[in-house]
Amino acid sequence: MANLLALCPYVAYRNEELLKDCVLVPYAFMTELGYDVTVMTAQKEEFTYLDQLPGLKLDIVPTCSDEQWADYLVTYLKNYSKNIDVLFLFGMYNSYYPVAKFFKEHYQGKIILKADANSDWVNNSINPNLPWADYLIKNCDIISCEGSAMQTYLSKKWQRPIELIRNGSLKRDFNPELSAKIKDKVIINVGSQEVGRKNTPLLIKAFMNLCFS
């Protein structure tokens, strides 16, 4: 059985991130492709959503400081007892640089980087000329992003193929019987509320004007 290891980039995933792409994509390797999947993370809160992911193995490791995490990832990989066919990385984080380098030097498997790209970090935060970013761009076997426009942009900017893996949910979350007849005037707002560039208050106001006017 092929083996996939997914590494948290920033010490500990939050509970709600168990149902986001950082975990759902590795989980799909288990449910759809039959991989033996392990998601490695520290834990700072209760993982109540784990019961929505039957069969998923979480390897919960001790917490440490953000500054120590990159070194810990390498130590973790050095002590990992299984073969690794796929190393799954989520996000373009410099904490991944030393562990990706170690993996390429000591394993025969592939690295998948799901970039979780947005326009801010692509243009302002990620400098391809920095050694860590340059290494990830050149040495990850597959890099994906979530939108077709970003896919085209990154492919040209980084001069390499970029795959398209859209954000998604578990299949069972969708009800094929939904129709306009059962709609309620309820607005559900999800996402990063504190991120100013998304202008969430204006979006909510516009929805309210459309739905309740």
Coordinates of C-alpha atoms in Angstrom, one line a residue:
M1 CA 0.0 0.0 0.0
A2 CA 1.3 3.4 -1.0
N3 CA 2.0 5.8 1.9
L4 CA 1.3 9.6 2.2
L5 CA 2.6 11.8 5.0
A6 CA 1.1 15.3 5.4
L7 CA 3.1 17.8 7.5
C8 CA 1.5 20.8 9.2
P9 CA 3.5 23.9 8.3
Y10 CA 2.9 25.9 11.5
V11 CA 3.0 23.6 14.6
A12 CA -0.7 22.9 15.1
Y13 CA -3.8 22.8 12.9
R14 CA -7.0 24.3 14.3
N15 CA -10.0 22.0 14.7
E16 CA -11.9 23.6 11.7
E17 CA -8.8 23.0 9.5
L18 CA -9.5 19.2 9.6
L19 CA -12.3 19.9 7.2
K20 CA -10.2 22.2 4.9
D21 CA -8.0 21.2 2.0
C22 CA -4.9 20.9 4.2
V23 CA -6.4 17.7 5.5
L24 CA -9.2 16.9 3.0
V25 CA -6.7 16.4 0.1
P26 CA -4.6 13.9 2.0
Y27 CA -7.8 12.3 3.2
A28 CA -9.0 11.9 -0.4
F29 CA -5.8 10.0 -1.1
M30 CA -7.0 7.5 1.5
T31 CA -10.7 7.3 0.5
E32 CA -10.3 7.5 -3.3
L33 CA -6.9 6.0 -4.0
G34 CA -6.4 3.6 -1.1
Y35 CA -3.3 5.3 0.3
D36 CA -2.1 4.8 3.9
V37 CA -2.4 8.4 5.1
T38 CA -0.9 10.1 8.2
V39 CA -1.5 13.7 9.0
M40 CA 1.1 15.1 11.4
T41 CA 0.3 18.0 13.6
A42 CA 0.6 19.3 17.2
Q43 CA -2.6 20.0 19.0
K44 CA -3.7 23.1 20.8
E45 CA -7.5 22.5 21.0
E46 CA -9.9 19.6 20.8
F47 CA -10.2 18.0 17.4
T48 CA -14.0 17.5 17.5
Y49 CA -14.2 17.3 13.6
L50 CA -12.0 14.2 13.5
D51 CA -15.1 12.0 13.8
Q52 CA -16.1 13.3 10.3
L53 CA -13.0 11.7 8.8
P54 CA -13.3 8.0 9.7
G55 CA -10.1 6.1 9.2
L56 CA -7.8 9.1 9.1
K57 CA -4.6 8.8 11.2
L58 CA -3.5 11.9 13.1
D59 CA 0.0 11.7 14.5
I60 CA -0.2 14.3 17.3
V61 CA 3.3 15.5 18.3
P62 CA 4.4 17.8 21.1
T63 CA 4.1 21.5 20.6
C64 CA 7.0 23.8 20.3
S65 CA 7.7 27.4 19.3
D66 CA 7.2 28.5 15.7
E67 CA 10.9 29.2 15.5
Q68 CA 11.7 25.5 16.4
W69 CA 9.1 23.9 14.0
A70 CA 11.2 23.8 10.9
D71 CA 14.0 21.9 12.7
Y72 CA 11.4 19.6 14.4
L73 CA 10.0 18.6 11.0
V74 CA 13.4 17.4 9.9
T75 CA 13.8 15.5 13.2
Y76 CA 10.4 14.0 12.7
L77 CA 11.3 12.8 9.2
K78 CA 14.6 11.3 10.4
N79 CA 12.7 9.2 12.9
Y80 CA 9.8 8.2 10.6
S81 CA 9.6 4.5 10.5
K82 CA 7.7 4.0 7.2
N83 CA 8.5 4.4 3.6
I84 CA 7.0 7.7 2.2
D85 CA 5.7 7.6 -1.4
V86 CA 4.1 11.1 -1.2
L87 CA 5.1 14.0 1.1
F88 CA 2.2 16.4 1.2
L89 CA 2.9 20.1 2.0
F90 CA 0.3 22.7 2.4
G91 CA 1.1 26.3 1.7
M92 CA 4.3 28.1 0.6
Y93 CA 6.0 28.3 4.0
N94 CA 9.7 28.6 4.7
S95 CA 9.4 26.0 7.5
Y96 CA 9.0 23.4 4.7
Y97 CA 12.4 24.2 3.1
P98 CA 14.7 22.1 5.3
V99 CA 12.3 19.1 5.5
A100 CA 11.7 19.1 1.7
K101 CA 15.5 19.2 1.2
F102 CA 16.0 16.3 3.6
F103 CA 13.3 14.3 1.9
K104 CA 14.8 14.8 -1.5
E105 CA 18.1 13.7 -0.3
H106 CA 17.0 10.6 1.6
Y107 CA 13.7 9.4 0.0
Q108 CA 12.6 8.3 -3.4
G109 CA 9.0 9.6 -3.1
K110 CA 7.3 12.6 -4.6
I111 CA 6.5 16.0 -3.0
I112 CA 3.1 17.6 -3.5
L113 CA 2.7 21.2 -2.6
K114 CA -0.8 22.6 -2.5
A115 CA 0.1 26.3 -2.6
D116 CA -3.1 27.7 -1.1
A117 CA -2.3 30.8 -3.2
N118 CA -3.7 34.2 -2.9
S119 CA -2.7 37.4 -4.7
D120 CA -1.2 39.0 -1.6
W121 CA 1.4 36.5 -0.8
V122 CA 2.1 35.6 -4.4
N123 CA 3.1 39.2 -5.2
N124 CA 4.3 40.5 -1.8
S125 CA 5.3 37.7 0.5
I126 CA 6.9 35.1 -1.7
N127 CA 10.1 36.1 -3.3
P128 CA 11.2 33.4 -5.8
N129 CA 14.8 34.7 -5.5
L130 CA 15.0 33.6 -1.8
P131 CA 16.8 30.3 -1.5
W132 CA 13.9 28.5 0.4
A133 CA 11.2 29.7 -2.1
D134 CA 13.4 28.9 -5.1
Y135 CA 14.1 25.4 -3.8
L136 CA 10.4 24.6 -3.2
I137 CA 9.4 25.9 -6.6
K138 CA 12.0 23.9 -8.4
N139 CA 11.9 20.7 -6.4
C140 CA 8.3 20.0 -5.5
D141 CA 7.1 17.4 -8.0
I142 CA 3.6 18.8 -8.1
I143 CA 2.5 22.3 -7.2
S144 CA -1.2 23.1 -7.3
C145 CA -3.4 26.1 -6.7
E146 CA -7.1 26.7 -6.4
G147 CA -8.2 28.9 -9.3
S148 CA -7.5 28.8 -13.1
A149 CA -6.4 32.4 -13.2
M150 CA -3.9 31.9 -10.4
Q151 CA -2.8 28.7 -12.1
T152 CA -1.9 30.5 -15.3
Y153 CA -0.3 33.4 -13.4
L154 CA 1.9 31.1 -11.2
S155 CA 2.9 29.0 -14.2
K156 CA 4.3 32.0 -16.0
K157 CA 5.8 33.6 -12.9
W158 CA 7.5 30.5 -11.7
Q159 CA 8.2 29.0 -15.1
R160 CA 6.9 25.6 -14.2
P161 CA 3.7 23.5 -14.5
I162 CA 1.0 24.3 -11.9
E163 CA -1.9 22.0 -11.4
L164 CA -5.5 23.0 -10.5
I165 CA -7.0 21.5 -7.4
R166 CA -10.0 23.5 -6.3
N167 CA -11.1 23.9 -2.8
G168 CA -13.8 21.4 -1.8
S169 CA -15.7 19.5 0.8
L170 CA -16.7 16.0 1.6
K171 CA -19.1 14.6 -1.0
R172 CA -21.6 13.7 1.7
D173 CA -21.9 17.4 2.6
F174 CA -24.0 18.1 -0.5
N175 CA -27.7 17.4 -0.9
P176 CA -28.8 16.9 -4.5
E177 CA -32.4 17.6 -3.5
L178 CA -31.7 21.3 -2.8
S179 CA -34.0 23.7 -4.8
A180 CA -35.1 27.3 -4.7
K181 CA -38.4 26.2 -3.0
I182 CA -36.7 25.4 0.3
K183 CA -34.5 28.5 0.5
D184 CA -34.5 30.5 3.7
K185 CA -33.3 34.1 4.1
V186 CA -30.2 33.1 6.0
I187 CA -26.7 34.4 5.3
I188 CA -23.8 32.1 6.2
N189 CA -20.5 33.9 6.2
V190 CA -17.3 31.8 6.3
G191 CA -13.7 32.8 5.9
S192 CA -11.1 35.0 7.5
Q193 CA -13.2 37.7 9.0
E194 CA -10.2 39.8 10.1
V195 CA -8.5 40.0 6.6
G196 CA -9.1 43.5 5.4
R197 CA -8.6 42.9 1.7
K198 CA -11.7 40.6 1.7
N199 CA -13.9 43.5 2.8
T200 CA -16.3 41.1 4.5
P201 CA -18.5 43.9 6.1
L202 CA -19.3 45.3 2.7
L203 CA -20.1 41.9 1.3
I204 CA -22.5 41.2 4.2
K205 CA -24.2 44.5 3.7
A206 CA -24.7 43.8 0.0
F207 CA -26.2 40.4 0.7
M208 CA -28.6 42.0 3.3
N209 CA -29.7 44.6 0.8
L210 CA -30.4 42.0 -1.8
C211 CA -32.1 39.5 0.4
F212 CA -34.1 41.7 2.8
S213 CA -35.0 44.7 0.7

